[in-house]
Short mmCIF file of C-alpha atoms and ligand atoms in Angstrom, two decimals:
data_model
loop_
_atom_site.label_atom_id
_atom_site.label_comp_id
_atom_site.label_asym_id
_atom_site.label_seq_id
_atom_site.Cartn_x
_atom_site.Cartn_y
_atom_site.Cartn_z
CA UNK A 1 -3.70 11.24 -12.70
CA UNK A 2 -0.70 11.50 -14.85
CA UNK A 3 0.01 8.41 -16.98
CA UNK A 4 3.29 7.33 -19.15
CA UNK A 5 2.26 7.12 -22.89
CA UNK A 6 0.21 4.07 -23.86
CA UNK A 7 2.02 1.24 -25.47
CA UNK A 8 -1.47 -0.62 -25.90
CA UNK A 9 -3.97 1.65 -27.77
CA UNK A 10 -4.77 -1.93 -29.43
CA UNK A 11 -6.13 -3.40 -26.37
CA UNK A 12 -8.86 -2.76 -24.71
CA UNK A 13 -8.72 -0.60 -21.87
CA UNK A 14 -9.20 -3.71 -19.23
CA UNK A 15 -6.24 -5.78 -20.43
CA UNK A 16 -3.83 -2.42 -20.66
CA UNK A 17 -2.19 -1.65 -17.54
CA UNK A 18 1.33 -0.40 -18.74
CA UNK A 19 2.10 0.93 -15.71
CA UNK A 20 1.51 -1.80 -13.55
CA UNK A 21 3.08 -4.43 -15.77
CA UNK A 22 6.60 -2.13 -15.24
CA UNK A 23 6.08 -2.31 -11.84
CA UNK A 24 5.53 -6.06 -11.20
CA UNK A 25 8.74 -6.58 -14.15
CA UNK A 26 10.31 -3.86 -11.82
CA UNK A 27 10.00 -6.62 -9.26
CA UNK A 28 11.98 -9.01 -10.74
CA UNK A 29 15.27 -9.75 -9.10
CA UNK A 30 17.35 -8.17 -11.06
CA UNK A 31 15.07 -6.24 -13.48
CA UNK A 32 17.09 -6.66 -16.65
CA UNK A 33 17.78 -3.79 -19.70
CA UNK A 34 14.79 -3.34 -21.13
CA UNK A 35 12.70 -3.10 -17.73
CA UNK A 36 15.12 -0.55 -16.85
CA UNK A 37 14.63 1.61 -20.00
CA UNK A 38 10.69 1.16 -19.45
CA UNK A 39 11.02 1.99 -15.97
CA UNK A 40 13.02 5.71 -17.08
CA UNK A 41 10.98 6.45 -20.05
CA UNK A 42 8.11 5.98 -17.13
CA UNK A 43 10.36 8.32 -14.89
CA UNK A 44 10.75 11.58 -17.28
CA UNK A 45 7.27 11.44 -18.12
CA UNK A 46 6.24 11.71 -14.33
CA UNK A 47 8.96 14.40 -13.74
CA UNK A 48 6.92 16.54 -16.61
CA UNK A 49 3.69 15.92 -14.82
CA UNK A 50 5.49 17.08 -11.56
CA UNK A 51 7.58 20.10 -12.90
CA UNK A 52 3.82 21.32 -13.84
CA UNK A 53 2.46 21.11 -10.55
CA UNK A 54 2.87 23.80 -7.36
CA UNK A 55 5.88 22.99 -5.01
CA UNK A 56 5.82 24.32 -1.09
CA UNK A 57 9.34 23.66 -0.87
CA UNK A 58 11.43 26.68 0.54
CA UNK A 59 14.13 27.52 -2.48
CA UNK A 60 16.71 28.43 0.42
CA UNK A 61 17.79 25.05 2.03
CA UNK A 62 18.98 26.38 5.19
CA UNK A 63 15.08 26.83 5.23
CA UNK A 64 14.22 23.72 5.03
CA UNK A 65 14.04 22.61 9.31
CA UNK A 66 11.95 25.39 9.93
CA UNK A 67 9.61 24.58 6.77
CA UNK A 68 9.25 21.25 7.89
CA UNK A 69 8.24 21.86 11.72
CA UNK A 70 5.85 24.51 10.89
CA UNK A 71 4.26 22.02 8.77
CA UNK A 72 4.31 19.08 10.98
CA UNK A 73 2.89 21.27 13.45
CA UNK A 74 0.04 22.26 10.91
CA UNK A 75 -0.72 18.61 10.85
CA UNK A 76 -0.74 17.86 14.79
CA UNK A 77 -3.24 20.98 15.01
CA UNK A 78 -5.74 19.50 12.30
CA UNK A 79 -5.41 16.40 13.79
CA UNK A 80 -6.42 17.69 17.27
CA UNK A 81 -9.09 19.62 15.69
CA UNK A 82 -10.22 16.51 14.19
CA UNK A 83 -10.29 14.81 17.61
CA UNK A 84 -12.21 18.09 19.04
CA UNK A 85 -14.76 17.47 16.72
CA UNK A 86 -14.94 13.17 17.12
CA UNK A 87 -15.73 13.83 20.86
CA UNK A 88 -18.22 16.53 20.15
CA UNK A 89 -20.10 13.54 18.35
CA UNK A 90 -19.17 14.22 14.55
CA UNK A 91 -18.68 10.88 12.37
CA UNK A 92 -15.71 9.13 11.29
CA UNK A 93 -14.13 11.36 8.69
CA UNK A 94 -12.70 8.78 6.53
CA UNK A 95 -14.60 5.28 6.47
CA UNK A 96 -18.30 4.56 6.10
CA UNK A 97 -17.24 0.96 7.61
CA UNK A 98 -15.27 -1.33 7.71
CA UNK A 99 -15.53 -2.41 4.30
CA UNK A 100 -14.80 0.95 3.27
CA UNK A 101 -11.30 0.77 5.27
CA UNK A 102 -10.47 -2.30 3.98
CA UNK A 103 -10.94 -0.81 0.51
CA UNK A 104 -8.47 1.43 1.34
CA UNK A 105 -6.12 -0.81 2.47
CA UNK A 106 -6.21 -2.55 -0.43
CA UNK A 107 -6.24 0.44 -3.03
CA UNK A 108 -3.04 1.71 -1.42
CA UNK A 109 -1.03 -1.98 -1.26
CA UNK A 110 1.05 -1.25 -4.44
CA UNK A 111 2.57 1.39 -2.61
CA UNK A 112 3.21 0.06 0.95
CA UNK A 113 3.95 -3.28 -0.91
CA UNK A 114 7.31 -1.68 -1.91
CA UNK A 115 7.71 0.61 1.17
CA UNK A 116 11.28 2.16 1.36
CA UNK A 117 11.70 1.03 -1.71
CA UNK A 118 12.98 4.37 -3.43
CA UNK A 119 15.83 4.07 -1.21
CA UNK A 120 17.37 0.76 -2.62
CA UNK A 121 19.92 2.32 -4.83
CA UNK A 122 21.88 4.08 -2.32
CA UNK A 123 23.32 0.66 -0.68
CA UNK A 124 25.95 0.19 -2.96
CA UNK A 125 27.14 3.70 -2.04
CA UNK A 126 27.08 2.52 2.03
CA UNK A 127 30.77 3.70 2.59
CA UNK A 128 29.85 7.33 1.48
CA UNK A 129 29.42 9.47 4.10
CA UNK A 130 26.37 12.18 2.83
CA UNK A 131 24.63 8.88 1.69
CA UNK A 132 24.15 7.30 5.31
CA UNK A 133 21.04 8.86 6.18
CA UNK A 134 19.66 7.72 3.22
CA UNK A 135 20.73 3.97 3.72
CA UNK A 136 19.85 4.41 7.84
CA UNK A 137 16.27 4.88 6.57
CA UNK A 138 16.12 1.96 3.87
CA UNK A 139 17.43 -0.54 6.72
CA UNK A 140 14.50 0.95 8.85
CA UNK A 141 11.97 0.36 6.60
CA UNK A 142 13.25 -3.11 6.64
CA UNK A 143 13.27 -3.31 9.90
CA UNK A 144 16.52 -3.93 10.23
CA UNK A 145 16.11 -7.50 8.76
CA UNK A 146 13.58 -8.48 11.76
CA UNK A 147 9.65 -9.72 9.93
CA UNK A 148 7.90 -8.43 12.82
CA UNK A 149 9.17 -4.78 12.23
CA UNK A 150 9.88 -5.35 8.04
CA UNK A 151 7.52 -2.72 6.79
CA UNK A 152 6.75 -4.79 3.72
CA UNK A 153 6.27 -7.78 5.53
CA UNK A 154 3.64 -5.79 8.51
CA UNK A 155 1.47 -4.74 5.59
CA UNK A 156 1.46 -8.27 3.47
CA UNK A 157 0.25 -9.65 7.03
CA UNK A 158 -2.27 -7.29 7.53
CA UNK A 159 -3.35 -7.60 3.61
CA UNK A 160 -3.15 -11.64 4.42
CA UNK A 161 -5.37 -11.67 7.45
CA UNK A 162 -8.14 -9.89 6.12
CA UNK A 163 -8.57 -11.50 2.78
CA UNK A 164 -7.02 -8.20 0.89
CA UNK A 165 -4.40 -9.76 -0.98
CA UNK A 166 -5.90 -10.67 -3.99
CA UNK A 167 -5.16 -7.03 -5.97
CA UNK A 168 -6.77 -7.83 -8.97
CA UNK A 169 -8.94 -5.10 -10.19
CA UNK A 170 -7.22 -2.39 -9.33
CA UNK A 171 -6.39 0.63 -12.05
CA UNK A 172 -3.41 1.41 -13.17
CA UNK A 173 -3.44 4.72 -11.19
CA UNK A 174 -3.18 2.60 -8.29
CA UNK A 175 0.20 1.64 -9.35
CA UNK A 176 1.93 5.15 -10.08
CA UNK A 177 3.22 5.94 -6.67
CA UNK A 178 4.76 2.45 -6.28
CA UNK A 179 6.42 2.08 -9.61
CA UNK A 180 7.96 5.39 -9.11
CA UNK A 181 9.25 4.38 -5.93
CA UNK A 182 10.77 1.58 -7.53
CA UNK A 183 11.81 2.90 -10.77
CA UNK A 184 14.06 5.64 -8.52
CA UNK A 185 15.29 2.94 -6.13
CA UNK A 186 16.52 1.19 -9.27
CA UNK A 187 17.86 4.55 -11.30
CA UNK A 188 19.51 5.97 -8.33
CA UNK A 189 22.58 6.72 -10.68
CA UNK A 190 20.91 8.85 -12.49
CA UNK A 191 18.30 10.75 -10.47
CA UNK A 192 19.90 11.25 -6.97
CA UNK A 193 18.72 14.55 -6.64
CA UNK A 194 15.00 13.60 -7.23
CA UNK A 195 15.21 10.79 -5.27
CA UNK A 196 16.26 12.87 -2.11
CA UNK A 197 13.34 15.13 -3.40
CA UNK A 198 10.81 12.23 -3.24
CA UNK A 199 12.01 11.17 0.07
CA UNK A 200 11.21 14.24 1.44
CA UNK A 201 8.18 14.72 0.55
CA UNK A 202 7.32 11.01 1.31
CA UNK A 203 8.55 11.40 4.93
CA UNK A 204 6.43 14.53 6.07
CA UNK A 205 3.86 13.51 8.49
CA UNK A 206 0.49 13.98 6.57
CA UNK A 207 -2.78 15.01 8.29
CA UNK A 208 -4.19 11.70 6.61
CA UNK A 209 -1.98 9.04 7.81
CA UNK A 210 -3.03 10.19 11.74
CA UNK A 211 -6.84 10.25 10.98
CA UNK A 212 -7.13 6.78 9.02
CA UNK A 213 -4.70 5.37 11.87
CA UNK A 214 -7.11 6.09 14.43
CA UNK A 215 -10.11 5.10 12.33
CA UNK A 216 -9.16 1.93 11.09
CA UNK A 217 -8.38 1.31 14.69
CA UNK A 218 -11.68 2.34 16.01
CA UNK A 219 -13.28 -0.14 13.08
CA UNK A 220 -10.93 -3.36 14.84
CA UNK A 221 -8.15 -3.25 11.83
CA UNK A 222 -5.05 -3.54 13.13
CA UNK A 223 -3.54 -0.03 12.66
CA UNK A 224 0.32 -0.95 13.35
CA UNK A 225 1.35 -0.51 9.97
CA UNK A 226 0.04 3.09 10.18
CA UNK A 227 0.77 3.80 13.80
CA UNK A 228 4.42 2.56 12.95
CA UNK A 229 4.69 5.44 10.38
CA UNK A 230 3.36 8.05 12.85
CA UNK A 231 6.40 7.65 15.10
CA UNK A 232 9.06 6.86 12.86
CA UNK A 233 8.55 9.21 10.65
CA UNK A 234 8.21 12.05 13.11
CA UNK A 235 9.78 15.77 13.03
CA UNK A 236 11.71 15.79 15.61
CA UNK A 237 14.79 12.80 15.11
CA UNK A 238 12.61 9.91 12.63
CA UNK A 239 12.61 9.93 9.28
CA UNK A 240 11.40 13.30 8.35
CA UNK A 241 14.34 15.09 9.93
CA UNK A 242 16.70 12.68 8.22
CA UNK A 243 15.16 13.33 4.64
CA UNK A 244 16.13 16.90 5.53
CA UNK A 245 19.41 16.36 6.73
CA UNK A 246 19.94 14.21 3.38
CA UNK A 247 19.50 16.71 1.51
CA UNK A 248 21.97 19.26 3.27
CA UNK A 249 24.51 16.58 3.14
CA UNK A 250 24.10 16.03 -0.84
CA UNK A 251 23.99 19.88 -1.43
CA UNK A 252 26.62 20.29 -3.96
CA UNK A 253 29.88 22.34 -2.68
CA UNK A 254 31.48 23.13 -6.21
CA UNK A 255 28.65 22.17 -8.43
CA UNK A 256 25.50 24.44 -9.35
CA UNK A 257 23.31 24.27 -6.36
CA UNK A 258 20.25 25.98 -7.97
CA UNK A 259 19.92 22.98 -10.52
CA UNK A 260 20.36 20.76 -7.95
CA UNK A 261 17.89 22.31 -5.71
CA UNK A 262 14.87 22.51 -8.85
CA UNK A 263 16.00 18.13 -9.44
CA UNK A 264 15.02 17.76 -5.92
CA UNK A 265 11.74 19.98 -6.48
CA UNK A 266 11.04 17.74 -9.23
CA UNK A 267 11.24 14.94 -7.29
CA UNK A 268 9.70 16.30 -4.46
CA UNK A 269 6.35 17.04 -6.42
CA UNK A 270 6.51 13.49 -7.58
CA UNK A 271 4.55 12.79 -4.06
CA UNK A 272 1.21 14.60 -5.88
CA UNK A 273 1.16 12.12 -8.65
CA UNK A 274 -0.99 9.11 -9.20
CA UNK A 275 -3.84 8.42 -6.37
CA UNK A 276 -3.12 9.16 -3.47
CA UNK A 277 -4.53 7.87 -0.24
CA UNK A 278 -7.24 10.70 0.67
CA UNK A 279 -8.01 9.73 -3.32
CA UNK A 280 -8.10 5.79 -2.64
CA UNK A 281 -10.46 6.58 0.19
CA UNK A 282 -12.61 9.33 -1.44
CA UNK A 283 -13.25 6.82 -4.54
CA UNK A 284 -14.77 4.08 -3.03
CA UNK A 285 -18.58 3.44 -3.79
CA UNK A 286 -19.83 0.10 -1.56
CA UNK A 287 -22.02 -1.17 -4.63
CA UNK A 288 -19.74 -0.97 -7.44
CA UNK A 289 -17.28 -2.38 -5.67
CA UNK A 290 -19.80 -5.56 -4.07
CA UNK A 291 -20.68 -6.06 -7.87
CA UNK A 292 -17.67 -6.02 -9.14
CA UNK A 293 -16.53 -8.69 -6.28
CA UNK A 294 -19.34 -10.67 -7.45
CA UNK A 295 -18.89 -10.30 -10.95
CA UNK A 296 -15.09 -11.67 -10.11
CA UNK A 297 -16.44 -14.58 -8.03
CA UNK A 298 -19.04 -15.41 -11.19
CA UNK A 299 -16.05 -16.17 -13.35
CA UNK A 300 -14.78 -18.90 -10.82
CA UNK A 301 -18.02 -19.73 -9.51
CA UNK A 302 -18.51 -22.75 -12.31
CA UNK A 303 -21.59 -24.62 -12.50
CA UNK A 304 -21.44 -25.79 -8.87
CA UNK A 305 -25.20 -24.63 -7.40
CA UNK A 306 -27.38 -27.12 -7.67
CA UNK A 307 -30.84 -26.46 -9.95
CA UNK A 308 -33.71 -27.35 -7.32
CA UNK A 309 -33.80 -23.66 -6.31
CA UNK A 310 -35.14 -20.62 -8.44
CA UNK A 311 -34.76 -17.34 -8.02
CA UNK A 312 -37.28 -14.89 -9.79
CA UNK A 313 -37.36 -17.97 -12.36
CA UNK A 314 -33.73 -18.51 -12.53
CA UNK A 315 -31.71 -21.41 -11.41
CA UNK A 316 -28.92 -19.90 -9.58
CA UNK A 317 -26.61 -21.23 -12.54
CA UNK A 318 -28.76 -19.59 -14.71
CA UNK A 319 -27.93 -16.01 -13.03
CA UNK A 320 -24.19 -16.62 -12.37
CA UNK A 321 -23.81 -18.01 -16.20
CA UNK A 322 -23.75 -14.72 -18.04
CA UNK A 323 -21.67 -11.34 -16.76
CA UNK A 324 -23.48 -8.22 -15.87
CA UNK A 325 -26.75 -9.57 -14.09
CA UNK A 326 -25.64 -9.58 -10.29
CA UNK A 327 -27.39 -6.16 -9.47
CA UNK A 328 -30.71 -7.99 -10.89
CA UNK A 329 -29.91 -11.03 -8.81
CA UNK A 330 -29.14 -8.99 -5.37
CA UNK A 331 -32.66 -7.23 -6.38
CA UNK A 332 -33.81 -10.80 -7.23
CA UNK A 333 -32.87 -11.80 -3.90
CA UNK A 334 -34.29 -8.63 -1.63
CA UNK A 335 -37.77 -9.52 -3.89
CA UNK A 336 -37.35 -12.79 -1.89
CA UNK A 337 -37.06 -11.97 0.91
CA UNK A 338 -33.59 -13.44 1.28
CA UNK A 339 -31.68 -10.37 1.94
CA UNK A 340 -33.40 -7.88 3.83
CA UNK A 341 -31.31 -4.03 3.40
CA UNK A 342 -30.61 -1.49 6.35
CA UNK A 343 -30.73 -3.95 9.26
CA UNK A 344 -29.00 -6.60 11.14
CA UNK A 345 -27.36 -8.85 8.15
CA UNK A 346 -28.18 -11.86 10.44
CA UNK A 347 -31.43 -11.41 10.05
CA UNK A 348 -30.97 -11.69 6.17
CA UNK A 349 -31.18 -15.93 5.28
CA UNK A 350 -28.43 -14.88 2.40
CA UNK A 351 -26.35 -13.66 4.87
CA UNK A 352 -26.64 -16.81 7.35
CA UNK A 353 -25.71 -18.93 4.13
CA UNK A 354 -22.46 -17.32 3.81
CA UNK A 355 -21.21 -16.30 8.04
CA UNK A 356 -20.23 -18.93 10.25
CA UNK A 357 -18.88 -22.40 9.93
CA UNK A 358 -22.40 -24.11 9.48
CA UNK A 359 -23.10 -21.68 7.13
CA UNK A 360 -23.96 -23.90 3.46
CA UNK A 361 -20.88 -21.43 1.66
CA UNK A 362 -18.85 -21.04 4.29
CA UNK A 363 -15.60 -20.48 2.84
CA UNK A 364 -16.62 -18.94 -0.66
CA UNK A 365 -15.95 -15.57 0.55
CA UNK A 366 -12.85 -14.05 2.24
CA UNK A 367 -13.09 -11.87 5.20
CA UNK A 368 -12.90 -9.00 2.72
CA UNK A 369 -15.04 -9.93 0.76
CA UNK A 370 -17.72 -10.99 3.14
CA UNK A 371 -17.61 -7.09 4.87
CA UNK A 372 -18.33 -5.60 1.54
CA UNK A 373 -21.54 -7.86 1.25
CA UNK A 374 -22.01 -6.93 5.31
CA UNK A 375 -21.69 -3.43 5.02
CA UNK A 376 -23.97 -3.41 1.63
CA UNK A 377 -27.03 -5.30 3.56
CA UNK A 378 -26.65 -3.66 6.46
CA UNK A 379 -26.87 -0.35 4.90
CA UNK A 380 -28.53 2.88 7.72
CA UNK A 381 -28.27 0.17 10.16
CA UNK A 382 -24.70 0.44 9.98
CA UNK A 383 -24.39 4.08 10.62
CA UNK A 384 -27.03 3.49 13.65
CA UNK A 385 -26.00 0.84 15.45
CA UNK A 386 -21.94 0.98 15.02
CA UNK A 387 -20.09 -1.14 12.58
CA UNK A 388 -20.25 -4.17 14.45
CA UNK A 389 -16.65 -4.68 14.71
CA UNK A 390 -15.26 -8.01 15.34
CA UNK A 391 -12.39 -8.47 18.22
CA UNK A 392 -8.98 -7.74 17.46
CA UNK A 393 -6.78 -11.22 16.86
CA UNK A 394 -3.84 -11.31 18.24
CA UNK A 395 -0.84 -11.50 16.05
CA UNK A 396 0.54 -15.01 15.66
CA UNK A 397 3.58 -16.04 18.02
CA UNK A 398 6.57 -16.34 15.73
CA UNK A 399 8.65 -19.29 15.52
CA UNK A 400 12.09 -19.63 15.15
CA UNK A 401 12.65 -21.55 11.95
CA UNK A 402 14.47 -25.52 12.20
CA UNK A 403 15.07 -28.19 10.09
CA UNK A 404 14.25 -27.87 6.52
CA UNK A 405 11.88 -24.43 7.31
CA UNK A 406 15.88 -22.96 8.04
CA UNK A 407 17.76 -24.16 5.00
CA UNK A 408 17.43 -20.89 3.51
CA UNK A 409 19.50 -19.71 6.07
CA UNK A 410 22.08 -22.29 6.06
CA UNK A 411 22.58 -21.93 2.15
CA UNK A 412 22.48 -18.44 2.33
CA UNK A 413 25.21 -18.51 5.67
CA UNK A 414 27.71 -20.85 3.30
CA UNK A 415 27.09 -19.16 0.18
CA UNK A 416 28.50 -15.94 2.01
CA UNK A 417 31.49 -18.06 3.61
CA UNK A 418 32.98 -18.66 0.20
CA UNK A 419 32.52 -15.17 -0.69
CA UNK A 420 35.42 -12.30 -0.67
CA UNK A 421 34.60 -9.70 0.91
CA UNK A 422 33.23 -7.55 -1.72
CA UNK A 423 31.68 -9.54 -3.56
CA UNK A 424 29.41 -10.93 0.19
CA UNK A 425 28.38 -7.08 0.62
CA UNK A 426 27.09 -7.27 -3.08
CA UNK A 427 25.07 -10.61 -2.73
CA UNK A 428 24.00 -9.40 0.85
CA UNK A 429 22.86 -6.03 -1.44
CA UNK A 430 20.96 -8.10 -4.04
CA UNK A 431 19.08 -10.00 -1.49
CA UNK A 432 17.72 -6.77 0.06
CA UNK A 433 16.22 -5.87 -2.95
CA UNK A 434 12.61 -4.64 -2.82
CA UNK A 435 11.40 -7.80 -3.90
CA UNK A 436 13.53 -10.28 -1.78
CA UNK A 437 14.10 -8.11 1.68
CA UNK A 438 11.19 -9.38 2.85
CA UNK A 439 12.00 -12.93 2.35
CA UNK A 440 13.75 -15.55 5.02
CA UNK A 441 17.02 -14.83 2.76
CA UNK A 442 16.52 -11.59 2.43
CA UNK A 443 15.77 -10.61 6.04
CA UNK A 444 19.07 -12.31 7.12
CA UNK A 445 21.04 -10.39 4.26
CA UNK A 446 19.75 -7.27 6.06
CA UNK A 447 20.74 -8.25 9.71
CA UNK A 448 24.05 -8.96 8.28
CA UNK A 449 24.52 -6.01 6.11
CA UNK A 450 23.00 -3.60 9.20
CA UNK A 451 25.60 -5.42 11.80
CA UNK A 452 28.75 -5.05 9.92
CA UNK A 453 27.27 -1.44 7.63
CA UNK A 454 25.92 0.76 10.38
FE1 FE2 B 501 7.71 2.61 5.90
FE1 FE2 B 502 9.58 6.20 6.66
#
C-alpha cells in the first residue's frame, strides 16, 4: 500500500487518516483551493508509486483491441474453470460466509461510493468530439439520471439494507482507490492522459468481480451492483471497448505520442494501488473484526444493563465499562453456557437475546452486525450445514415523488428557467458532481444534461 506523506506524525496512528479526510473534503460540492492542492500533492505521489510498478499495457496502441480481448478472454476461461471446479464440489473461493461477504462489501464502499467518479471532469468538455466516450460512460455510471440504475445510488442501497453503512473503522488504505478516482475526476485539466489510463484499467473485466458476483449471490446478497458491472463493462461494445476507443481518439496527432502513451501507463498502473478487492477479501479475520464491532458498540453501549445479572463475577456494566475485555467476556459467556461455538446459533441463549423481535436486544445490532456474531458462534457448523442464508427481499417499489417530497425538482426546474443557456449546462454540470448525482437534484440534472448532451 502506497500512502501520500503524513501530515500527522503528531497523532496517533487511529486519529490520522490523511487520505481519507481528502477524500470526504474531496466530496464537498465544490472542493475549494486548498482541497484541490491536497488532492494533487496526493496525485503525484501515487503516480511515483505507479511508475514503479509492472505495466501489461501494449506500447503500440493500435495493439490495444487485441490486448484487451485476449485478456477478457483469460478471465471468462478462469472463471469457467472456477465453475468446473464449484460443481466438482470445491468451496466457495472467496467468502467463509456471509459475514465475510458483507465485510467485503463494506471494505470496498469508498470506492463504489464514488463509482464513475474519475470521469467527472470531462463534462465541461461535452461538445468535444474525442471526449464523448468518456462523458457516454460517466452518464452510465449515473445511470443516466434514473436511482434504480445510478451506480452510486445501487450500492448505498445495498450498503443501507444490510446494516453496512456505518464505515467507521476502516484504514486509510481503504480509501486510496476512491480518492484517486476523485482527485482525477476533479484535476482532469491537468492529468487527461492518466485519467484515460485509469479508466482503462478500471474497465477490464477482472476474474474477481465474476467470482464474488456469483458468491455473494449464492450467500442471498443481492449481487446487482456486481452483476451490473459484468455486462456493462464487457469487451465486446460496454465500457471496456470504449476506454479503448478513448484512448485512440485522444492520441495526439502533432504532439509527442510516446509521452503521451507512458501518462496513460502511469495512470493505468494507478489500478494496482491501495487495497484492492481480492485484498479487502483476503484480510478479513471473523474475530478481530466481531471484537472490534463490540468494542465500537461498548463506547455507545452506556450504562443501560441492568446489575441483577453476573457474568464470571461481573455485572454486565462492569465488563462493557472498560475497552479491551470483550474477548474475556465472549469466553465469559461460552464458560456459561450462554453461547455455545460450532453449532446452530439458536441454540446459543445469547444468540436468542439478540434475533427476532421478542428477542430482549432486539434492535441493538444491525443486520451486519448481527452475521458477524452469527457466523462467529456458529463456527464448523457453518461450513457443514450451509450458511443459512436468509430469503432474498425484494427491492422496494419506487414512488414517484409529490408534494413537498418533489420541491427539489420544482426549484431545481425554475432555477434552470432563468438560466442562459450556458450558464444551465454549468449548474446542470455542478449538480452531477460525484457527491450530488446521486441526489433527487442531481439525478434530474443528469436526465436533463443526457437528453439535450447525447
Ligand atoms: Fe460503475
Ligand atoms: Fe463501468
Amino acid at each position: 500500500m502506497s500512502t501520500a506523506s503524513s501530515p500527522c506524525s503528531q497523532l496517533s496512528a487511529v486519529d490520522c487518516h490523511p487520505i481519507r479526510d481528502t477524500y470526504q473534503a474531496l466530496l464537498h460540492s465544490p472542493p475549494d483551493a486548498v482541497t484541490l492542492r491536497r488532492a494533487e500533492d496526493f496525485l503525484e505521489t501515487q503516480l511515483t508509486h505507479a511508475e514503479r510498478l509492472d505495466c501489461d499495457l501494449p506500447d503500440e496502441p493500435y495493439r490495444l483491441l487485441e490486448w484487451m480481448r485476449a485478456g477478457a478472454k483469460r478471465t471468462t476461461e478462469a472463471y469457467a474453470e472456477y465453475l468446473r471446479e464449484r460443481k466438482g464440489g470445491e468451496p466457495r473461493r472467496y467468502f467463509t460466509g456471509r459475514a465475510h461477504s458483507l465485510y467485503f462489501v463494506r471494505a470496498v464502499a469508498p470506492t463504489k461510493l464514488v463509482d464513475g467518479a474519475w470521469l467527472y471532469g470531462v463534462l465541461p468538455h461535452w461538445h468535444e468530439l474525442h471526449l464523448k466516450p468518456l462523458m457516454q460512460t460517466y452518464i452510465e455510471e449515473l445511470g443516466s439520471g434514473v436511482a434504480a440504475q445510478n451506480h452510486v445510488v445501487l450500492y448505498r442501497r445495498l450498503l443501507a439494507e444490510h446494516g453496512c453503512d456505518d464505515l467507521s473503522g476502516l484504514s486509510d488504505a481503504h480509501y486510496v482507490q476512491g480518492t484517486q478516482q476523485l482527485a482525477l475526476g476533479y484535476l482532469a485539466e491537468r492529468y487527461l492522459p492518466e485519467l484515460i489510463g485509469y479508466n482503462l484499467g478500471y474497465e477490464q473485466l477482472p476474474l474477481h468481480l465474476l467470482i464474488s458476483t456469483y458468491e455473494l449471490g449464492e450467500l442471498g446478497i443481492d449481487p446487482y451492483y456486481f452483476q451490473l458491472h459484468v455486462t456493462i463493462d464487457n469487451a465486446a461494445s460496454g465500457h471496456a471497448q470504449r476506454a479503448v476507443q478513448a484512448l485512440l481518439d485522444n492520441l495526439p496527432v502533432v504532439g509527442d505520442r510516446k509521452q503521451f502513451m507512458q501518462r496513460v501507463g502511469r495512470g493505468y498502473r494507478l489500478n494496482d494501488l491501495g487495497l484492492g478487492s481480492t485484498a479487502a477479501i483476503d484480510e478479513f479475520d471473523l474475530q478481530r473484526e466481531l471484537l472490534s464491532m463490540f468494542e465500537r458498540k461498548r463506547q455507545v453501549a452506556g450504562r443501560v444493563h441492568s446489575d441483577h445479572c453476573r457474568i464470571d463475577g461481573r455485572t454486565v456494566n462492569q465488563w462493557l465499562g472498560v475497552p479491551g475485555r470483550m474477548l474475556d467476556f465472549l469466553s465469559a459467556l461460552q464458560a456459561k453456557g450462554w453461547i455455545r461455538r460450532n453449532r446452530d446459533p439458536r441454540d446459543s441463549h445469547f444468540w436468542q437475546l439478540i434475533d427476532g423481535e421478542r428477542a430482549a436486544m432486539f434492535g441493538v445490532f444491525n443486520p451486519y452486525e448481527r452475521q458477524l456474531l452469527h457466523d462467529w458462534i456458529a463456527g464448523e457448523w457453518l461450513a457443514e450445514e450451509g450458511a443459512n442464508i436468509p430469503p432474498r427481499t425484494q427491492p422496494a417499489v419506487l414512488q414517484t415523488a409529490v408534494g413537498d417530497f418533489a420541491s427539489e425538482t420544482r426549484a431545481l426546474l425554475a432555477q434552470l428557467e432563468d438560466l442562459p443557456c450556458d450558464a444551465r449546462t454549468q449548474r446542470l454540470i455542478e449538480l452531477m458532481s460525484p457527491s450530488l448525482h446521486h441526489t433527487p437534484a442531481g439525478l434530474l440534472a443528469t436526465r436533463l444534461f443526457a437528453a439535450s448532451h447525447r
